[in-house]
Amino acid sequence: MAETIIKAEYSDIMQKSYIDYSMSVITARAVPDVRDGLKPVQRRVLYAMDQLGLNYDKPHRKSARIVGDAMGKYHPHGDSSIYETLVVMEQDFKKGMALVDGHGNFGSIEGDSAAAMRYTEARLKKFTQDVYLKDLDKNVVDFVPNFDETEKEPSVLPVRVPNVLINGAEGIAVGMTTSIPTHNLIEVINAVEAYMDNEKITTEELMEYMPGPDFSTGGRVVNKSDLPDIYATGTGKIKLRGDVVFEPGKRKTDKDKLVITSIPYTMIGAGIGKFISDVVDLVENKKLQDITDVSNESSKEGIRIVLELKKNADIKKIENTLYKKTRLEDTFGVNMLTIADGRPEVLGLKDIIRHNVDFQYEINTRKYQTLLKKEYENKEIKEGLIRACDIIDLIIEILRGCTSKKQAKDCLISGNIEGIKFKSEQSKKDAAKLHFTENQANAILELRLYKLIGLEIEALEKEYEETLARIAQYEDILGSKRAMKKAIKKDLEAIKKEYGIARLTVIEDAEAAVYEEPKIVEQEVVFIMDKFGYAKTIDKAAFERNSETVFAENKYVITCMNTDKICIFTDKGNLHQIKVLDIPLTRVKDKGTPVDNLSNYSSSDEEIIYLCEATRLIHKMFLFVSRNGMMKLVNGNEFEASKRTIASTKLADNDLLLNICATDATTDGNEQIISSQIVVLQSADGYFIKFPLSEIPEKKKGAIGVRGIKLSASDHLEDVYLIPGDADITIDYRGKELSLKKLKLSKRDGKGTKVRT
């Protein structure tokens, strides 16, 4: 068969493929469904646990088994993502209501990771069974084929509360993210019931029942007045604060303390360690001088971070500093993106509740239809058994006269008496009139003799009456929206009563924290760094008294203002900046602090080739020279940046920055370089080239530059000298003196002259 070539626009195919991929990530991985509030991986893990029979009253099972079942049957992705989902659903410090009961190390609020899945065990919580998985056997949701069509899985779980509000959600898809805070179970149910009573209720009225987020870490929401707009639009920023409690010393020898008793939800993880580190930095930088010690006394009972204070400490100032300078006050970005009606949509509070209530009506309608169908079947069977008990002698006679079960069944259903032996002609006539249904006939044939006892017959009649009552109840619920609403609310009240917990997060409008930066007294200091990379600043007067010692023991000595920055240029082309105020001001004899700890510079990965104060860079031209002979002039203004680290130059592959030299170069109106200085380049193989600095063009810091010398493949530059035009500079070259003035002046980009020793 001949092939058909289909011509298509490449960009159209790429666009369609990318959109398909994006929608797959959004709907099938990263964003929760508004109906059950679960992402597919969460839904599949819970269903796999349900299928494994991991009920709350059964023993825990290895997490690896759960992950294996979920991955092999329902979720064909990496086991690490499945196990991470299981871990998060167990962590009550992340969820409003934890869904999994874990046994073993499932991580901590301080950022400790969970043990490997072979070491931990898990089972479902009773709350999960009752609220998330109940009635799955009653055809309340659709089941769809799994990835290889060997199993069936629910398209959505019959969750009976708005889980997307109670447990929140976080996810990053393609071009969009979801971030929904957790809420209190009791308050959410109250809001749902209020909506069911009045579907025209406003968002503000709903917030009378559910005033705002309720985070598992407690803390405070301090922008209450912003919440109505956030819940109306589904987007906004919630400001969070941890709780700070003052504990005065009980005895004279005891120190006063400030105790952090709760943290913002956003600090879960490594946030506590970062907070303590930030407090220590504030103390060292003399922005929190009233704190003498910091300790973390947190335990399973709760958060307790203790700050010991000096006497008569300004408590309000310390609190404001903590809120402004650490993550003790933080922002939770709200973007209530969910999958609604099969597509991603940002929903407000009322819309989320509306979708959930519609879902509750749907699953309850299907539930009661299933129950009603079952009760009609029970009614049919019980009516048959009651009739059979009234004519039990005839039925026994039929059974004794039959030669097979099929013959007896045909007689009961259609009155077919052919081949059956009867004791009397009347019995034969009565048998011919029988017309039980097939279900009734099967039940009669399976009837046990003890059921013919009088009390058992009375119990059967009582069960029949109960069946009729249930049929009437279910028909009433299905036939009346009011009755359906009453049934749903009854379930919600039971959930609220059994599983509801008190609110943890306080919601208020608090005053903004005010922090005044200490006024900096501008003064001249001396920056010092030794050959081992230990840096410090010392007072100018102390330096003048010990100048000989300072110069003898240190590699870099720079006089600068304490408001300046120190710029460190490295052979990798990076520029690291350190505020002079961040460098400890110490005595001359003190060791100092490793420069690695003060900046992003890493002494193990790169080497310092040039160091100066930031003010020295302004309005000056600097010569950049690389090991491969690339050169350029760069205006020092190019290096003005607020970032701690930037790229100071661009380097070719396998090239390193050799040196940076401050020059006297300027430019005229035509951007021509004007300079009286001479450049001398020295290679490792002994080649020297000498040419005017004016031959080097000015470039941006992002340019590689021009070639200064032609080097062989095995050669590289070893040194660069920048000398005044008429100066007679002598260098020590391999044990002999070499006058640079005697070298021939040539043009840039030559091979140079070989100097033999």
Short mmCIF file of C-alpha atoms in Angstrom, two decimals, residues 483-642:
data_model
loop_
_atom_site.label_atom_id
_atom_site.label_comp_id
_atom_site.label_asym_id
_atom_site.label_seq_id
_atom_site.Cartn_x
_atom_site.Cartn_y
_atom_site.Cartn_z
CA ALA A 483 -36.06 15.96 51.73
CA MET A 484 -32.77 15.43 49.85
CA LYS A 485 -31.36 18.59 51.41
CA LYS A 486 -32.44 17.38 54.84
CA ALA A 487 -30.67 14.03 54.31
CA ILE A 488 -27.45 15.70 53.14
CA LYS A 489 -27.48 18.14 56.06
CA LYS A 490 -28.05 15.25 58.47
CA ASP A 491 -24.87 13.59 57.15
CA LEU A 492 -22.95 16.87 57.41
CA GLU A 493 -24.07 17.39 61.00
CA ALA A 494 -22.87 13.88 61.90
CA ILE A 495 -19.47 14.56 60.30
CA LYS A 496 -19.19 17.91 62.07
CA LYS A 497 -20.09 16.39 65.43
CA GLU A 498 -17.64 13.49 65.19
CA TYR A 499 -14.65 15.09 63.48
CA GLY A 500 -14.90 18.85 64.04
CA ILE A 501 -12.06 20.58 65.90
CA ALA A 502 -11.68 24.10 67.27
CA ARG A 503 -10.18 26.86 65.14
CA LEU A 504 -6.40 27.31 65.51
CA THR A 505 -5.74 30.51 63.53
CA VAL A 506 -6.77 33.94 64.81
CA ILE A 507 -8.19 36.34 62.20
CA GLU A 508 -7.82 40.05 62.83
CA ASP A 509 -6.79 43.38 61.39
CA ALA A 510 -3.44 44.12 63.04
CA GLU A 511 -1.29 47.20 62.88
CA ALA A 512 1.54 47.03 60.39
CA ALA A 513 4.88 46.25 61.98
CA VAL A 514 7.07 49.34 62.02
CA TYR A 515 10.82 48.95 61.93
CA GLU A 516 13.24 51.84 61.87
CA GLU A 517 16.68 51.07 60.56
CA PRO A 518 19.32 52.17 63.05
CA LYS A 519 20.96 55.37 61.82
CA ILE A 520 24.35 54.55 60.38
CA VAL A 521 27.15 56.83 61.50
CA GLU A 522 29.30 57.13 58.41
CA GLN A 523 32.96 56.58 59.20
CA GLU A 524 36.17 55.49 57.57
CA VAL A 525 37.30 51.94 58.30
CA VAL A 526 39.98 49.60 56.99
CA PHE A 527 39.01 46.34 55.30
CA ILE A 528 41.52 43.53 55.87
CA MET A 529 41.70 40.02 54.42
CA ASP A 530 44.53 37.54 54.93
CA LYS A 531 45.78 34.90 52.50
CA PHE A 532 43.45 32.30 54.03
CA GLY A 533 40.34 34.35 53.20
CA TYR A 534 39.50 35.62 56.71
CA ALA A 535 38.03 39.14 56.46
CA LYS A 536 37.29 41.89 58.99
CA THR A 537 37.16 45.65 59.31
CA ILE A 538 39.07 47.66 61.91
CA ASP A 539 38.93 51.22 63.14
CA LYS A 540 41.09 53.68 61.16
CA ALA A 541 42.93 54.81 64.33
CA ALA A 542 43.71 51.20 65.29
CA PHE A 543 45.05 50.58 61.78
CA GLU A 544 47.36 53.59 61.93
CA ARG A 545 48.81 52.36 65.22
CA ASN A 546 49.44 48.86 63.79
CA SER A 547 49.92 49.53 60.08
CA GLU A 548 53.21 47.61 59.72
CA THR A 549 51.74 44.48 61.32
CA VAL A 550 48.55 44.74 59.27
CA PHE A 551 50.41 44.99 55.95
CA ALA A 552 52.78 42.19 56.90
CA GLU A 553 50.05 39.70 57.87
CA ASN A 554 47.36 40.39 55.28
CA LYS A 555 46.94 40.06 51.53
CA TYR A 556 44.37 42.84 51.05
CA VAL A 557 44.24 46.12 52.98
CA ILE A 558 41.72 48.71 51.74
CA THR A 559 40.65 51.95 53.36
CA CYS A 560 36.95 52.58 52.70
CA MET A 561 33.75 54.01 54.16
CA ASN A 562 31.51 51.74 56.24
CA THR A 563 28.65 52.56 53.82
CA ASP A 564 30.57 51.18 50.85
CA LYS A 565 30.73 47.68 49.35
CA ILE A 566 33.69 45.37 48.78
CA CYS A 567 33.80 43.94 45.23
CA ILE A 568 35.44 40.56 44.68
CA PHE A 569 36.24 39.57 41.08
CA THR A 570 37.07 35.88 40.49
CA ASP A 571 38.71 33.83 37.75
CA LYS A 572 35.28 32.39 36.82
CA GLY A 573 34.18 35.90 35.80
CA ASN A 574 31.91 36.41 38.81
CA LEU A 575 31.60 39.60 40.83
CA HIS A 576 30.63 39.07 44.48
CA GLN A 577 29.65 42.10 46.56
CA ILE A 578 29.72 42.45 50.34
CA LYS A 579 28.34 45.38 52.29
CA VAL A 580 31.07 46.72 54.55
CA LEU A 581 28.47 46.89 57.35
CA ASP A 582 28.03 43.11 57.02
CA ILE A 583 31.72 42.54 57.74
CA PRO A 584 32.45 42.27 61.49
CA LEU A 585 34.19 45.34 62.97
CA THR A 586 36.81 43.80 65.26
CA ARG A 587 40.14 44.39 66.92
CA VAL A 588 43.39 44.05 64.98
CA LYS A 589 44.26 40.76 66.75
CA ASP A 590 40.88 39.08 66.05
CA LYS A 591 40.84 36.40 63.38
CA GLY A 592 37.89 37.64 61.31
CA THR A 593 35.22 35.75 59.35
CA PRO A 594 35.76 33.60 56.22
CA VAL A 595 34.78 35.60 53.17
CA ASP A 596 32.83 32.51 51.98
CA ASN A 597 30.41 33.09 54.88
CA LEU A 598 29.93 36.75 54.03
CA SER A 599 29.16 36.35 50.32
CA ASN A 600 28.34 33.84 47.59
CA TYR A 601 32.05 33.41 46.88
CA SER A 602 33.32 29.84 47.26
CA SER A 603 37.05 29.45 47.79
CA SER A 604 36.88 25.81 46.70
CA ASP A 605 35.44 26.64 43.24
CA GLU A 606 36.99 29.95 42.25
CA GLU A 607 39.98 32.19 42.91
CA ILE A 608 40.06 35.91 43.71
CA ILE A 609 41.95 37.89 41.07
CA TYR A 610 40.95 41.44 41.94
CA LEU A 611 39.43 43.11 45.01
CA CYS A 612 38.45 46.75 45.57
CA GLU A 613 35.81 48.99 47.13
CA ALA A 614 32.74 49.77 44.99
CA THR A 615 33.37 53.52 44.92
CA ARG A 616 36.69 52.90 43.19
CA LEU A 617 34.86 51.46 40.17
CA ILE A 618 32.80 54.57 39.43
CA HIS A 619 33.72 56.51 36.26
CA LYS A 620 36.90 54.47 35.68
CA MET A 621 37.95 52.09 32.92
CA PHE A 622 39.20 48.60 33.78
CA LEU A 623 41.25 46.26 31.63
CA PHE A 624 40.01 42.63 31.60
CA VAL A 625 42.48 39.98 30.40
CA SER A 626 41.76 36.21 30.12
CA ARG A 627 44.19 33.27 30.07
CA ASN A 628 43.43 32.71 26.37
CA GLY A 629 44.48 36.28 25.52
CA MET A 630 41.02 37.92 25.21
CA MET A 631 40.98 41.57 26.29
CA LYS A 632 38.58 44.49 26.67
CA LEU A 633 38.09 47.75 28.53
CA VAL A 634 34.97 48.00 30.70
CA ASN A 635 33.51 51.10 32.33
CA GLY A 636 33.28 50.54 36.10
CA ASN A 637 29.70 51.89 36.09
CA GLU A 638 28.69 48.60 34.47
CA PHE A 639 29.15 46.87 37.81
CA GLU A 640 26.57 48.86 39.75
CA ALA A 641 24.06 46.22 40.92
CA SER A 642 21.95 45.43 43.96
#
